PDB file of C-alpha atoms in Angstrom:
ATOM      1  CA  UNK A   1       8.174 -19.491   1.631  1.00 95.00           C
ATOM      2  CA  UNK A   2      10.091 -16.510   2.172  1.00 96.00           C
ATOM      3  CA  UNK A   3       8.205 -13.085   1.004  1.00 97.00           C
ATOM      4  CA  UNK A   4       9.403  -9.694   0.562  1.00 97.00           C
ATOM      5  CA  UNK A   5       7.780  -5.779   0.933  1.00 97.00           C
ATOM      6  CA  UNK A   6       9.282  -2.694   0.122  1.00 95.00           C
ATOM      7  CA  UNK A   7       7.637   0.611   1.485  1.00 94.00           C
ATOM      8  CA  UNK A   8       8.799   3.756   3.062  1.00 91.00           C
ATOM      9  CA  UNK A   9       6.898   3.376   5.621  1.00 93.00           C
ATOM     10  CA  UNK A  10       4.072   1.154   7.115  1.00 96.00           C
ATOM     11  CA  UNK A  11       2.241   1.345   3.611  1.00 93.00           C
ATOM     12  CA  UNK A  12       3.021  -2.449   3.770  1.00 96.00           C
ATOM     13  CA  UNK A  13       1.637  -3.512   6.611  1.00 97.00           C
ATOM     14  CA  UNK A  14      -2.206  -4.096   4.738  1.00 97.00           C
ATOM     15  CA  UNK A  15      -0.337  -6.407   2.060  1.00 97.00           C
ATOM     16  CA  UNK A  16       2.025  -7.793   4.278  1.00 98.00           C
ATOM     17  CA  UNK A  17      -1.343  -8.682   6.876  1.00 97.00           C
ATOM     18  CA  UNK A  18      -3.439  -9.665   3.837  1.00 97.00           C
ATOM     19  CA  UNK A  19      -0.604 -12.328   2.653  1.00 97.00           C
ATOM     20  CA  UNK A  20      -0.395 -13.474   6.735  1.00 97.00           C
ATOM     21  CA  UNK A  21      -4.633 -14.321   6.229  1.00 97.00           C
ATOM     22  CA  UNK A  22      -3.629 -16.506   3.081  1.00 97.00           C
ATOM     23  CA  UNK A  23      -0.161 -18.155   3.849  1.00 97.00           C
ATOM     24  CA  UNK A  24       0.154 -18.226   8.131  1.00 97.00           C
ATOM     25  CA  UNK A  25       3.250 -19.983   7.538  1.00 96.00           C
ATOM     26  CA  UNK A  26       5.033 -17.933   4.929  1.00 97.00           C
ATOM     27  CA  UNK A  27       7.691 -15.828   6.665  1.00 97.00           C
ATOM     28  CA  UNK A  28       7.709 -11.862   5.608  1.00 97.00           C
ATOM     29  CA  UNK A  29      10.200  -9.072   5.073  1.00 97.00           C
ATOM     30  CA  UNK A  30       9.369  -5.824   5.924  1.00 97.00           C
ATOM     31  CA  UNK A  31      11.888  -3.463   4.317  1.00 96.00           C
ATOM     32  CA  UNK A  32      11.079   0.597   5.015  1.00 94.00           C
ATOM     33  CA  UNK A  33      12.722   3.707   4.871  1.00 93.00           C
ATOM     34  CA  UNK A  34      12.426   5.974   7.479  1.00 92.00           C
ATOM     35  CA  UNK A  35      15.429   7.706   6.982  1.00 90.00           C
ATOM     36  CA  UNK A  36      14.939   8.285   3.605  1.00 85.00           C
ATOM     37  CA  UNK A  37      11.017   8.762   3.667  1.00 83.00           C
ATOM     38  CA  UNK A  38       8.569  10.415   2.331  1.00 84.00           C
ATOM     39  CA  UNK A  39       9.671   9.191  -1.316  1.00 84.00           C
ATOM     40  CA  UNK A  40       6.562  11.076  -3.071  1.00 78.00           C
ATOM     41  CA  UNK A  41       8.180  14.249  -3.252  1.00 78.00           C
ATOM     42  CA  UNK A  42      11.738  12.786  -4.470  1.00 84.00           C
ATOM     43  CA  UNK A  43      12.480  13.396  -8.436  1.00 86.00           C
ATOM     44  CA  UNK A  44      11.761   9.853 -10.384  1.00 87.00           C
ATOM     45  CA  UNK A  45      15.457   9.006  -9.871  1.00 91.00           C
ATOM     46  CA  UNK A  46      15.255   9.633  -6.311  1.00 92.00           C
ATOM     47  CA  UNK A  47      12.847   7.325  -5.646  1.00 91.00           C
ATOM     48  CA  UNK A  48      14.085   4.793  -7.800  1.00 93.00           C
ATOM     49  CA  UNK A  49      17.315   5.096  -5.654  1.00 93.00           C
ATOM     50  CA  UNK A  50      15.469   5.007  -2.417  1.00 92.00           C
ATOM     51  CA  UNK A  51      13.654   2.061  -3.392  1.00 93.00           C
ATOM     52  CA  UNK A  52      16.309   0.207  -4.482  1.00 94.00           C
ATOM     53  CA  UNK A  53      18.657   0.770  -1.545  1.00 93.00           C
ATOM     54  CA  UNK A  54      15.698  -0.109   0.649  1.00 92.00           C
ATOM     55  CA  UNK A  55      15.696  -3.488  -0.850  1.00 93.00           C
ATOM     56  CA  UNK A  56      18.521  -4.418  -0.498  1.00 90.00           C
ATOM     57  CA  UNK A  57      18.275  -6.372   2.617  1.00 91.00           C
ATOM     58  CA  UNK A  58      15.906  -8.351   1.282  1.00 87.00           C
ATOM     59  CA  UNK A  59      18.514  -9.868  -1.363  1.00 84.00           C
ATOM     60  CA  UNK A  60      20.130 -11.269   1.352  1.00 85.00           C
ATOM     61  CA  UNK A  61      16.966 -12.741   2.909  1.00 90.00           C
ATOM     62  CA  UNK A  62      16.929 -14.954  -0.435  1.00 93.00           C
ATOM     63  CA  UNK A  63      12.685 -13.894  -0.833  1.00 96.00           C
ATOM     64  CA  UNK A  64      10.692 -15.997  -3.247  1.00 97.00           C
ATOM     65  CA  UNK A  65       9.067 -12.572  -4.081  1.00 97.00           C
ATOM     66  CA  UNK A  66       9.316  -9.499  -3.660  1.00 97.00           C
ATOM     67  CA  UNK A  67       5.951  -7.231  -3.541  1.00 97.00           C
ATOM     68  CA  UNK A  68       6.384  -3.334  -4.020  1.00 95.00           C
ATOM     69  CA  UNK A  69       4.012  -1.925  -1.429  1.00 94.00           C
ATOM     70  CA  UNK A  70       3.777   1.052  -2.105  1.00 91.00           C
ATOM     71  CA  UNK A  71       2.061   3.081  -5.129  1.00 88.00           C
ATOM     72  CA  UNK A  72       4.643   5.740  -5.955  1.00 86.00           C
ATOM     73  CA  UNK A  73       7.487   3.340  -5.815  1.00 89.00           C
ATOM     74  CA  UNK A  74       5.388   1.054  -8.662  1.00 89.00           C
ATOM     75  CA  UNK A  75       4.846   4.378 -10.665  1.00 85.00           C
ATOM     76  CA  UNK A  76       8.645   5.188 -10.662  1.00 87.00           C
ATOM     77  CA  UNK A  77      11.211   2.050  -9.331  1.00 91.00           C
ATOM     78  CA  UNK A  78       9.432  -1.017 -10.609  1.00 92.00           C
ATOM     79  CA  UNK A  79      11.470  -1.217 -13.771  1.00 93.00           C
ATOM     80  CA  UNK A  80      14.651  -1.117 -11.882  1.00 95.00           C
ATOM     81  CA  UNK A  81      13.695  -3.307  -8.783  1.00 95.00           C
ATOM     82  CA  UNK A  82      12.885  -6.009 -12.055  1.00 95.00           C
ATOM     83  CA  UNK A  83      16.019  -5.309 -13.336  1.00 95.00           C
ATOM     84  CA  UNK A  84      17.452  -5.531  -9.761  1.00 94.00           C
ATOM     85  CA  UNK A  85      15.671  -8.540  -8.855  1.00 94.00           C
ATOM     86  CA  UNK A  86      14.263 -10.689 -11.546  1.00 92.00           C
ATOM     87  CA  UNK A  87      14.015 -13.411 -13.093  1.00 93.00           C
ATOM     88  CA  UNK A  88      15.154 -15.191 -10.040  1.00 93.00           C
ATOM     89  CA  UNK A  89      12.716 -12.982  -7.810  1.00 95.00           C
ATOM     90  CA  UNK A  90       9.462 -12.261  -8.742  1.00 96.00           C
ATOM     91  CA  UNK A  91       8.813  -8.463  -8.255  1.00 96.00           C
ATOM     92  CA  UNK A  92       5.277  -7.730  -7.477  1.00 97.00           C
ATOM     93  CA  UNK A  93       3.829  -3.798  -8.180  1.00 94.00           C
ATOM     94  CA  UNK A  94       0.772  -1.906  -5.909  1.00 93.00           C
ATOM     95  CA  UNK A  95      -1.480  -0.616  -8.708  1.00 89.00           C
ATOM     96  CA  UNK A  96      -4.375   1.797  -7.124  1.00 91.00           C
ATOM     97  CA  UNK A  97      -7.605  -0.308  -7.680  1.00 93.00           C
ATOM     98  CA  UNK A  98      -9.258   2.055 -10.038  1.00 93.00           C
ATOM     99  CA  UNK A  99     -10.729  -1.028 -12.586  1.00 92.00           C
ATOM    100  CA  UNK A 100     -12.450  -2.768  -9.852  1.00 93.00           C
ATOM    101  CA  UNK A 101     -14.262   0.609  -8.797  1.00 93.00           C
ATOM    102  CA  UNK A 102     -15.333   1.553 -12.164  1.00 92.00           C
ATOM    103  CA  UNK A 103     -16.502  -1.620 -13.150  1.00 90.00           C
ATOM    104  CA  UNK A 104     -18.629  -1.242  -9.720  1.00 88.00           C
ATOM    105  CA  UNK A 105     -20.457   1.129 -12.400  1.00 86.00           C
ATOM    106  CA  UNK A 106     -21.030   3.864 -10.319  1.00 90.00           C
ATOM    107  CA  UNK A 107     -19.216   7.307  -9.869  1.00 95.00           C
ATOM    108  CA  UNK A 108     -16.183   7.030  -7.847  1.00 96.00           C
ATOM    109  CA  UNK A 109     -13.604   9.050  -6.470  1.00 97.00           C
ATOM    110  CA  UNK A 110      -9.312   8.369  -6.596  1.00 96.00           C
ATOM    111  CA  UNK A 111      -7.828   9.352  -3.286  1.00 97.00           C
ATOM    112  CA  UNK A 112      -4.484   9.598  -3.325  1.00 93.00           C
ATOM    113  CA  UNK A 113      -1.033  12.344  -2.607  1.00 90.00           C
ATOM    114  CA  UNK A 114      -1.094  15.034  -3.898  1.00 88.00           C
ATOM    115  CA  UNK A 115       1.930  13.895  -5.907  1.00 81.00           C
ATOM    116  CA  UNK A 116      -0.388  11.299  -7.352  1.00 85.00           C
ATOM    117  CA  UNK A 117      -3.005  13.386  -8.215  1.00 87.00           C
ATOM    118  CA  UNK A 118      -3.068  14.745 -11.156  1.00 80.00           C
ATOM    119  CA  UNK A 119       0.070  12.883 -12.618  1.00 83.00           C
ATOM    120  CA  UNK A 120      -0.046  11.389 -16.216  1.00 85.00           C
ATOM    121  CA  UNK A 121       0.204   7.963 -14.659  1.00 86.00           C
ATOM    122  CA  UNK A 122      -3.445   7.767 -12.297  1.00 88.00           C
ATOM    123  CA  UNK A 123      -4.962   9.819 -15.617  1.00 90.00           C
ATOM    124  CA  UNK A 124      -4.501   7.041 -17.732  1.00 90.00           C
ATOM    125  CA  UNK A 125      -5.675   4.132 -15.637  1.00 89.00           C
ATOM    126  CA  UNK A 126      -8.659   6.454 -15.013  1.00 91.00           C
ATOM    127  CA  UNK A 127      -8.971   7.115 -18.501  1.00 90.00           C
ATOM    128  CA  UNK A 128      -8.223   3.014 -19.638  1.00 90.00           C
ATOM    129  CA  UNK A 129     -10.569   1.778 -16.894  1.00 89.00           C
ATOM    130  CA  UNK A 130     -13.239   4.273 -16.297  1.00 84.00           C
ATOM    131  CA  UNK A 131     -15.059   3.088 -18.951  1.00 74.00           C
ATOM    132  CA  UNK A 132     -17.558   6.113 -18.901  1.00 78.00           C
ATOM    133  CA  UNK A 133     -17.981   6.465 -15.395  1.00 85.00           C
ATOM    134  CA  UNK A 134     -17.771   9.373 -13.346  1.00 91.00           C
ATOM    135  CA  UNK A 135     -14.425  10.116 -11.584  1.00 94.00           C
ATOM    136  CA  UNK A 136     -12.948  12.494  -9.322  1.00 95.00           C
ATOM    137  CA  UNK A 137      -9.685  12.787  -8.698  1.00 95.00           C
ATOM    138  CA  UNK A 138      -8.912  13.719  -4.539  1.00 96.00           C
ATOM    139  CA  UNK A 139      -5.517  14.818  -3.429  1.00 95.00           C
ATOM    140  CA  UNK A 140      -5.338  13.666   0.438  1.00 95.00           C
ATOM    141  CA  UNK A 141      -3.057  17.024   2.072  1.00 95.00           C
ATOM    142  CA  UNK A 142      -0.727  14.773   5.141  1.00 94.00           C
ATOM    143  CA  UNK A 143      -2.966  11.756   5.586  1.00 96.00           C
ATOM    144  CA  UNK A 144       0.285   9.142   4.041  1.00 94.00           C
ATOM    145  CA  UNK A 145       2.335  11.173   6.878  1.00 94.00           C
ATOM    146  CA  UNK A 146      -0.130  11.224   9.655  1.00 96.00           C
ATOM    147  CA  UNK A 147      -0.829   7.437   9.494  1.00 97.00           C
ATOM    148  CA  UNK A 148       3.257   7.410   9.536  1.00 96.00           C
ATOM    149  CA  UNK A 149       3.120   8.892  12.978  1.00 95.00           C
ATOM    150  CA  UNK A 150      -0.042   7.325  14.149  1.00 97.00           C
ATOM    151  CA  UNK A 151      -1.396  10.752  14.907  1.00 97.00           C
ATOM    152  CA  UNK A 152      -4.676  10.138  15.656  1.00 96.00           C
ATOM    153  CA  UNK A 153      -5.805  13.723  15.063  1.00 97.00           C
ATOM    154  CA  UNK A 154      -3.898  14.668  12.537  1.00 98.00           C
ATOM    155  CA  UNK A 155      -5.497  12.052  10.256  1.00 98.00           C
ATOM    156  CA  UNK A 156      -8.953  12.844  11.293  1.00 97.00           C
ATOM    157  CA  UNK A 157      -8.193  16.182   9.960  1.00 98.00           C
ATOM    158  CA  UNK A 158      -6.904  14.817   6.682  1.00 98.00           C
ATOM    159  CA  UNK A 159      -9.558  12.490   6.011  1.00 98.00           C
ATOM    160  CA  UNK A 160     -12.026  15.252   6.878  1.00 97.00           C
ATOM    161  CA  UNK A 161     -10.471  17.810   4.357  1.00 98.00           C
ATOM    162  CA  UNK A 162     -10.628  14.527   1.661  1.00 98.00           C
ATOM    163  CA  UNK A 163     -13.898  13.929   2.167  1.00 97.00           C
ATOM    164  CA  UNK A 164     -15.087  17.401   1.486  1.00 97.00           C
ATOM    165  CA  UNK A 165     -13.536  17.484  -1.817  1.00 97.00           C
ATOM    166  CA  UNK A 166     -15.259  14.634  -2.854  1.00 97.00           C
ATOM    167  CA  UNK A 167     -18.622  14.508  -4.877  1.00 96.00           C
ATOM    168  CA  UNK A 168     -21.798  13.237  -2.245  1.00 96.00           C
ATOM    169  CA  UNK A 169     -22.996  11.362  -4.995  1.00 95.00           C
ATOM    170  CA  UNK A 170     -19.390   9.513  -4.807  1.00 96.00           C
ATOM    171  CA  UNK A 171     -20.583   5.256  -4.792  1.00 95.00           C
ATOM    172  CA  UNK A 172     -17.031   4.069  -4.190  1.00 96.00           C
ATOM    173  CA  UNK A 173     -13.555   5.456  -3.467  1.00 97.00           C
ATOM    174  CA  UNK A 174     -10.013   4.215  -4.817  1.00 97.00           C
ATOM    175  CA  UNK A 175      -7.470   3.958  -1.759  1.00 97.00           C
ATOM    176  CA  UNK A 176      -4.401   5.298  -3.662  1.00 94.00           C
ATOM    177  CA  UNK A 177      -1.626   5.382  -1.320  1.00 94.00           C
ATOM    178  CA  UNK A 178      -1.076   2.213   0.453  1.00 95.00           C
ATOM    179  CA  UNK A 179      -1.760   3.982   3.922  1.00 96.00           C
ATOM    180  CA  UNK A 180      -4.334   5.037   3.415  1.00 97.00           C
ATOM    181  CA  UNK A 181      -5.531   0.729   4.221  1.00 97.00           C
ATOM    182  CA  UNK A 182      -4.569   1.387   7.938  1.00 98.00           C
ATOM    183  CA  UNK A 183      -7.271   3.946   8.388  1.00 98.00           C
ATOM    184  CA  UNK A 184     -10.241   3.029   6.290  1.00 97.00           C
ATOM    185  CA  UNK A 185     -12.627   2.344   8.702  1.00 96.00           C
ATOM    186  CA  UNK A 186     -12.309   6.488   9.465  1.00 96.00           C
ATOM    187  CA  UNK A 187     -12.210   7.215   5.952  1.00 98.00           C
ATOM    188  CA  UNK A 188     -15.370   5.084   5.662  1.00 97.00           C
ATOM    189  CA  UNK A 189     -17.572   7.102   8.491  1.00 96.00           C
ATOM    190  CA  UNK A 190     -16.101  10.338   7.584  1.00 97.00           C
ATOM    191  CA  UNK A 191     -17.593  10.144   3.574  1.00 97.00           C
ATOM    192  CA  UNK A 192     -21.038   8.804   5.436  1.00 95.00           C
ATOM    193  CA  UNK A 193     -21.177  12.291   6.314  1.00 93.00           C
ATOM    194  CA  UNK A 194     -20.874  13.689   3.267  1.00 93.00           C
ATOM    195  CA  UNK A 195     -22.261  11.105   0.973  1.00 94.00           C
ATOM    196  CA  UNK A 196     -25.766   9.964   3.125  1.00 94.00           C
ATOM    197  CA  UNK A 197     -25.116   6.472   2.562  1.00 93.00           C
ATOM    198  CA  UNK A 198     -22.181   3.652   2.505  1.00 94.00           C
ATOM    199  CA  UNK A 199     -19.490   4.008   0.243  1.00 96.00           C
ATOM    200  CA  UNK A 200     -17.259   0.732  -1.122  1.00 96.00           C
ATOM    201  CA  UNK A 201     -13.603   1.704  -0.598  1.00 97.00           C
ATOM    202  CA  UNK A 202     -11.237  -0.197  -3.047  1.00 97.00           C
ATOM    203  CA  UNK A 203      -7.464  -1.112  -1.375  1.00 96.00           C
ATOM    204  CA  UNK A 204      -4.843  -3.122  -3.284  1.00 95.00           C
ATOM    205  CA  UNK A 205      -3.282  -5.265  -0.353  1.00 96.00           C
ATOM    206  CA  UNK A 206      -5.452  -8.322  -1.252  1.00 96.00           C
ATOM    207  CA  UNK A 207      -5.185  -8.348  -4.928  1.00 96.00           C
ATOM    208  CA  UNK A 208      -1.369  -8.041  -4.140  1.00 97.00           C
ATOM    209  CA  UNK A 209      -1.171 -10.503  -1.961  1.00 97.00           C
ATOM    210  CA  UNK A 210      -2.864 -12.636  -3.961  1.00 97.00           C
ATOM    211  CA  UNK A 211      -1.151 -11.594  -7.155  1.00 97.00           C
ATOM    212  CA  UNK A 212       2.601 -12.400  -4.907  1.00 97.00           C
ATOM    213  CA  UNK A 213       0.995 -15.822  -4.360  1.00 98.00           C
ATOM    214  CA  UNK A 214       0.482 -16.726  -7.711  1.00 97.00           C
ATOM    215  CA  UNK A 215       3.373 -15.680  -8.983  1.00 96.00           C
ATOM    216  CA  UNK A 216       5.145 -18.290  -6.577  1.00 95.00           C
ATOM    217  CA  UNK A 217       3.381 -20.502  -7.978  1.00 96.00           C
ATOM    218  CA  UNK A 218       1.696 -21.292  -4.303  1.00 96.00           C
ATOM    219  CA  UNK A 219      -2.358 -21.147  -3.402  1.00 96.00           C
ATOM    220  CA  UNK A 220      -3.988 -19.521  -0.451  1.00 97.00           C
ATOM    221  CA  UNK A 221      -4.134 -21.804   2.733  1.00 97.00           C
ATOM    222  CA  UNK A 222      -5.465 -20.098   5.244  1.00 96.00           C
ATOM    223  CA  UNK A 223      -5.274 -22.987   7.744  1.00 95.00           C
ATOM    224  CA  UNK A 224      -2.148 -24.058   7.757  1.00 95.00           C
ATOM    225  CA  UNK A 225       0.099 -23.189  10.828  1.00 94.00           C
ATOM    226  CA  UNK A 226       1.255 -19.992  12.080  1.00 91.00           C
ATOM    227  CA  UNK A 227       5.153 -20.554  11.669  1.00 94.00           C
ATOM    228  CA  UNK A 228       5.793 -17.850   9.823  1.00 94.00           C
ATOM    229  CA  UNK A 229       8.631 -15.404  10.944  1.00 94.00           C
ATOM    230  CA  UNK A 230       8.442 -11.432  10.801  1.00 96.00           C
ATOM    231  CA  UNK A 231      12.038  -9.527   9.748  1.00 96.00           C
ATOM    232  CA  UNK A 232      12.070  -6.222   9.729  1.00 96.00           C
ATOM    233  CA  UNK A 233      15.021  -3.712   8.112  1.00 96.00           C
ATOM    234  CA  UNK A 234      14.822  -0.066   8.727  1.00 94.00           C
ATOM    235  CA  UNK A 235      16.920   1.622   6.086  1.00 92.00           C
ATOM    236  CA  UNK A 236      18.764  -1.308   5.745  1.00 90.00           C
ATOM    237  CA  UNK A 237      19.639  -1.664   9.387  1.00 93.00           C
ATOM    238  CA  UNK A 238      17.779  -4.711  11.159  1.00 93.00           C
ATOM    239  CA  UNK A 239      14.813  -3.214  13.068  1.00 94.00           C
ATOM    240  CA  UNK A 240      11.696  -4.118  15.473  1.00 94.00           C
ATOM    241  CA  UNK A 241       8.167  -3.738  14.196  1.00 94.00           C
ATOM    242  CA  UNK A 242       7.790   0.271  14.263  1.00 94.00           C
ATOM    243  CA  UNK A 243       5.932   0.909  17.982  1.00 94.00           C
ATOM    244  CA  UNK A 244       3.176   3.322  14.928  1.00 95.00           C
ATOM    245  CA  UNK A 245       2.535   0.219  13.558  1.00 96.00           C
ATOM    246  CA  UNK A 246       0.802  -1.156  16.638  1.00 95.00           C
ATOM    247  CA  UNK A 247      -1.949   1.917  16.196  1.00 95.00           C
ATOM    248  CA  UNK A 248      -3.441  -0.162  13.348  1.00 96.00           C
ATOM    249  CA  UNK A 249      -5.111  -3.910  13.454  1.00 95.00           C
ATOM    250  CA  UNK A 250      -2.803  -5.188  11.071  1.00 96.00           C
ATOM    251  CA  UNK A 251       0.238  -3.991  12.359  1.00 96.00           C
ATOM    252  CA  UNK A 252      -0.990  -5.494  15.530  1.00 95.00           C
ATOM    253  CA  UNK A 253      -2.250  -8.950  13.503  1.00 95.00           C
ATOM    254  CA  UNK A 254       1.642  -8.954  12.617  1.00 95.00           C
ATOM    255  CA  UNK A 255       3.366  -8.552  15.724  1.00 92.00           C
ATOM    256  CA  UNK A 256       1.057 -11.204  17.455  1.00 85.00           C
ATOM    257  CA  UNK A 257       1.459 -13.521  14.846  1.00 45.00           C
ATOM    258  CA  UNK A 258       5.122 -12.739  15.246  1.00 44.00           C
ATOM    259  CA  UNK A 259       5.341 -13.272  18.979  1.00 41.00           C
TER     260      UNK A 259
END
């Protein structure tokens, strides 16, 4: 089993780790953009043709899916990559996890760019899954691009600025930006400060995973061997695992499992 991600960056390294957990012997596809990223502030088109050129390695790799990991590519370039890819791939989209965390029933808070923020597409999954509850919308100012660089500091800083615009009586927070995964163990002491008690964080990567699985019509099994292969295309042009990506546990999980 032969599964592909598309991302600018390392956004899918908590999907592409999560899907490692279930299937050990499924071999992955990382596809990112670094010449071309950050794809947030890119027009619709742009995106859609950043997206699609950054797949197109994986065509080659002949992937029994292919998961789009990474939330503004789903808002803008899933209908192409389907179009691109399907029905003899299965294209899989990152949707922020906003009905789990309202149906969690208490207030919550969506952080996400600050392209994101704001845009007619998170306001309608609030307003379609909210379902009465309380929610705050939180643009994160250079967290997606300091996890990029693995700049320690830089996302403190972020993460600190986030949590201050959110509400302390804020019960659980949506992890809008794929990213944003790689550092929520920060993210979850820094709202401690502000909220006085634990606060559930929501990511995608599982559900994705999960959802990729399915629709390959193949179950978890955790225990099966570790003979899965990494491959790795940087703007098309066959790569290493980014040296970044070995800040975070699951880029690390990856590259061992790899080795």
């Amino acid at each position: 089993m032969r599964i592909a991600l598309v991302d600018s960056g390392l956004g899918s390294l908590a999907a592409a780790a999560a899907l490692r957990r279930l299937r050990p012997d499924a071999s992955l596809i990382l596809c990112a953009d670094p010449d071309g990223m950050p794809w947030g502030p890119r027009t619709p088109q742009g995106i859609t043709a950043r997206a699609l050129e950054c797949a197109g390695p994986a065509a080659a790799e002949r992937p029994d899916a292919l998961i789009v990991a990474c939330n503004t590519a789903s808002v803008h370039a899933l209908p192409a990559l389907r179009a691109a890819f399907e029905p003899a791939v299965p294209v899989v989209g990152t949707v922020p996890a906003v009905k789990p965390a309202a149906a969690a029933g208490g207030p919550f808070a969506v952080w996400a760019t600050p392209a994101t923020t704001g845009s007619g597409y998170q306001r309608r999954l609030i307003e379609e899954f909210a379902a009465g509850a309380a929610a705050t919308e939180v643009p994160c100012h250079g967290l997606a691009e300091a996890v990029e660089r693995a700049d320690g500091a830089a996302v403190r800083a972020a993460v600190k600025a986030a949590a201050e615009l959110t509400p302390p009586d804020t019960a659980a927070v949506v992890l809008g930006c794929t990213h944003y995964e790689l550092v929520a163990e920060p993210i979850r002491a820094q709202l401690m400060s502000v909220t006085g008690a634990p606060v559930t964080l929501f990511g995608s990567a599982d559900a994705v995973a999960a959802q990729a699985l399915r629709r390959v019509g193949a179950a978890p099994a955790p225990g099966t061997p570790a003979t899965g292969g990494l491959t790795v295309f940087a703007s098309g042009r066959a790569a290493e695992l980014p040296e970044a990506a070995l800040a975070y546990r699951e880029g690390r999980f990856l590259a061992g499992v790899a080795a």
